[in-house]
Amino acid sequence: MCNSQFNLFFLIFHLLIFHFSSRTSAIRTDIGFEEKKSCRSTVQGRYLLSDDNGYVCDALSVDPESRCCPITRDKFSCHGCNLVSQCCNSYEYCISCCLNPLKTLKQHVMKVKIAKPTTAGTYASVFDFCAGRCRHNSESVVHENAYLSDFHHCFSMPSKTSGANATQLEARLNGINVVIGRQGESCDSVCKSNGQSCVPNKLLVLNQCDVMQKYMKCKGVCMESIGADQPAVVVDTAPKHLNPGACLYTRTQSMLSCDGLHQHTRRLCPCA
């Protein structure tokens, strides 16, 4: 009798253990813990920072644990940026604008080398590319020690105009008479002397080394400069420090104008 009671008790005990262990397992598998997301963010700015999601915020708004900015409607903001030159007056907004996949293609930037030597590595992410390009970009300075303008945080791809690109650019010159002006002459004057008018929006097309070299000798040199007289070539009689014979283009596209001139250059002008 005692053995029968003991066996019955033992069976009930095991059934209870199995029952509660099953419920415990079910409960554990049904519960999910929200994964804590983290962001990479900049540390350069005094007041603002940008994260790798494309948001900009001040230091007091950032999540201290995740380092993420609050989610707002201003993702990939280009506040204070010139979308033509792809340059901004703020480092943080330069990164935010650069992170927009419509402006920066991942498959392209992942091939860009961090430095000029062929042995240099490439960027590990789009955020690394944007943070690097916006911080130090040789194309935003002149004479290596001064900024071209207040918009000196630039995220554009390194300049490397191919022949194919030049052909596409020249296709935009259909109906345009490209004329080399006289020394110290503006494009307004150049075109007027040919019974035509200067077409301002075509100056951007001519403001490319490959295009200029098809019309002017350039003596093998095409240099980035700044001035309302560009695109242009420096005359051979110019002072040596002005690089006689060199072609000049500008990245400050807001300065391109038909009335610009310089006493030591000859302009390349779009007339129609």
mmCIF file of N, CA, C and O in Angstrom, residues 178-187 189-191 193-194 216 231-233 235 265-269 271:
data_model
loop_
_atom_site.group_PDB
_atom_site.id
_atom_site.type_symbol
_atom_site.label_atom_id
_atom_site.label_comp_id
_atom_site.label_asym_id
_atom_site.label_seq_id
_atom_site.Cartn_x
_atom_site.Cartn_y
_atom_site.Cartn_z
ATOM 1 N N VAL A 178 31.128 78.753 -78.987
ATOM 2 C CA VAL A 178 32.159 78.915 -77.961
ATOM 3 C C VAL A 178 33.285 79.786 -78.520
ATOM 4 O O VAL A 178 33.923 79.435 -79.516
ATOM 5 N N VAL A 179 33.513 80.914 -77.882
ATOM 6 C CA VAL A 179 34.476 81.905 -78.386
ATOM 7 C C VAL A 179 35.518 82.226 -77.319
ATOM 8 O O VAL A 179 35.185 82.395 -76.136
ATOM 9 N N ILE A 180 36.786 82.307 -77.742
ATOM 10 C CA ILE A 180 37.852 82.730 -76.835
ATOM 11 C C ILE A 180 37.990 84.246 -76.943
ATOM 12 O O ILE A 180 38.205 84.787 -78.035
ATOM 13 N N GLY A 181 37.846 84.928 -75.846
ATOM 14 C CA GLY A 181 37.899 86.390 -75.855
ATOM 15 C C GLY A 181 39.306 86.941 -75.930
ATOM 16 O O GLY A 181 40.296 86.205 -75.815
ATOM 17 N N ARG A 182 39.394 88.228 -76.087
ATOM 18 C CA ARG A 182 40.679 88.908 -76.057
ATOM 19 C C ARG A 182 41.096 89.154 -74.614
ATOM 20 O O ARG A 182 40.280 89.103 -73.701
ATOM 21 N N GLN A 183 42.361 89.458 -74.418
ATOM 22 C CA GLN A 183 42.890 89.708 -73.079
ATOM 23 C C GLN A 183 42.122 90.829 -72.393
ATOM 24 O O GLN A 183 41.894 91.897 -72.966
ATOM 25 N N GLY A 184 41.681 90.590 -71.160
ATOM 26 C CA GLY A 184 40.994 91.594 -70.367
ATOM 27 C C GLY A 184 39.579 91.892 -70.815
ATOM 28 O O GLY A 184 38.997 92.895 -70.403
ATOM 29 N N GLU A 185 38.958 90.986 -71.601
ATOM 30 C CA GLU A 185 37.623 91.230 -72.140
ATOM 31 C C GLU A 185 36.596 90.321 -71.465
ATOM 32 O O GLU A 185 36.858 89.144 -71.209
ATOM 33 N N SER A 186 35.428 90.864 -71.159
ATOM 34 C CA SER A 186 34.363 90.068 -70.543
ATOM 35 C C SER A 186 33.619 89.279 -71.605
ATOM 36 O O SER A 186 33.692 89.595 -72.804
ATOM 37 N N CYS A 187 32.872 88.274 -71.198
ATOM 38 C CA CYS A 187 32.098 87.474 -72.145
ATOM 39 C C CYS A 187 30.946 88.274 -72.747
ATOM 40 O O CYS A 187 30.538 88.028 -73.883
ATOM 41 N N SER A 189 31.162 91.339 -73.623
ATOM 42 C CA SER A 189 31.797 92.079 -74.711
ATOM 43 C C SER A 189 32.183 91.151 -75.861
ATOM 44 O O SER A 189 31.995 91.492 -77.036
ATOM 45 N N VAL A 190 32.689 89.958 -75.524
ATOM 46 C CA VAL A 190 33.102 88.977 -76.543
ATOM 47 C C VAL A 190 31.915 88.603 -77.423
ATOM 48 O O VAL A 190 31.995 88.617 -78.655
ATOM 49 N N CYS A 191 30.801 88.248 -76.789
ATOM 50 C CA CYS A 191 29.622 87.803 -77.544
ATOM 51 C C CYS A 191 28.989 88.961 -78.320
ATOM 52 O O CYS A 191 28.529 88.779 -79.451
ATOM 53 N N SER A 193 30.466 91.492 -79.640
ATOM 54 C CA SER A 193 31.256 91.788 -80.832
ATOM 55 C C SER A 193 30.997 90.791 -81.951
ATOM 56 O O SER A 193 31.339 91.042 -83.107
ATOM 57 N N ASN A 194 30.365 89.646 -81.613
ATOM 58 C CA ASN A 194 29.994 88.649 -82.608
ATOM 59 C C ASN A 194 28.500 88.703 -82.934
ATOM 60 O O ASN A 194 27.956 87.789 -83.557
ATOM 61 N N MET A 216 41.439 75.609 -75.754
ATOM 62 C CA MET A 216 42.627 76.398 -75.438
ATOM 63 C C MET A 216 43.801 75.473 -75.160
ATOM 64 O O MET A 216 43.623 74.340 -74.722
ATOM 65 N N PRO A 231 35.528 80.416 -66.638
ATOM 66 C CA PRO A 231 36.748 79.749 -67.115
ATOM 67 C C PRO A 231 37.571 80.652 -68.023
ATOM 68 O O PRO A 231 37.022 81.422 -68.805
ATOM 69 N N ALA A 232 38.903 80.526 -67.933
ATOM 70 C CA ALA A 232 39.782 81.405 -68.695
ATOM 71 C C ALA A 232 41.170 80.794 -68.789
ATOM 72 O O ALA A 232 41.478 79.803 -68.126
ATOM 73 N N VAL A 233 42.009 81.406 -69.620
ATOM 74 C CA VAL A 233 43.408 81.012 -69.728
ATOM 75 C C VAL A 233 44.264 82.228 -69.405
ATOM 76 O O VAL A 233 43.939 83.361 -69.791
ATOM 77 N N VAL A 235 47.244 84.669 -69.878
ATOM 78 C CA VAL A 235 48.049 85.037 -71.055
ATOM 79 C C VAL A 235 49.529 84.798 -70.784
ATOM 80 O O VAL A 235 49.984 84.825 -69.629
ATOM 81 N N THR A 265 43.888 87.583 -68.255
ATOM 82 C CA THR A 265 43.284 86.336 -68.739
ATOM 83 C C THR A 265 42.462 86.572 -69.997
ATOM 84 O O THR A 265 42.033 87.691 -70.277
ATOM 85 N N ARG A 266 42.240 85.480 -70.734
ATOM 86 C CA ARG A 266 41.331 85.473 -71.883
ATOM 87 C C ARG A 266 40.215 84.487 -71.561
ATOM 88 O O ARG A 266 40.481 83.319 -71.226
ATOM 89 N N ARG A 267 39.008 84.925 -71.651
ATOM 90 C CA ARG A 267 37.861 84.121 -71.231
ATOM 91 C C ARG A 267 37.391 83.161 -72.308
ATOM 92 O O ARG A 267 37.530 83.429 -73.513
ATOM 93 N N LEU A 268 36.818 82.045 -71.856
ATOM 94 C CA LEU A 268 36.139 81.102 -72.749
ATOM 95 C C LEU A 268 34.641 81.351 -72.596
ATOM 96 O O LEU A 268 34.091 81.161 -71.512
ATOM 97 N N CYS A 269 33.997 81.786 -73.683
ATOM 98 C CA CYS A 269 32.639 82.328 -73.561
ATOM 99 C C CYS A 269 31.599 81.547 -74.382
ATOM 100 O O CYS A 269 31.853 81.183 -75.527
ATOM 101 N N CYS A 271 28.337 81.867 -76.406
ATOM 102 C CA CYS A 271 27.543 82.904 -77.060
ATOM 103 C C CYS A 271 26.417 82.277 -77.901
ATOM 104 O O CYS A 271 26.571 81.189 -78.438
#
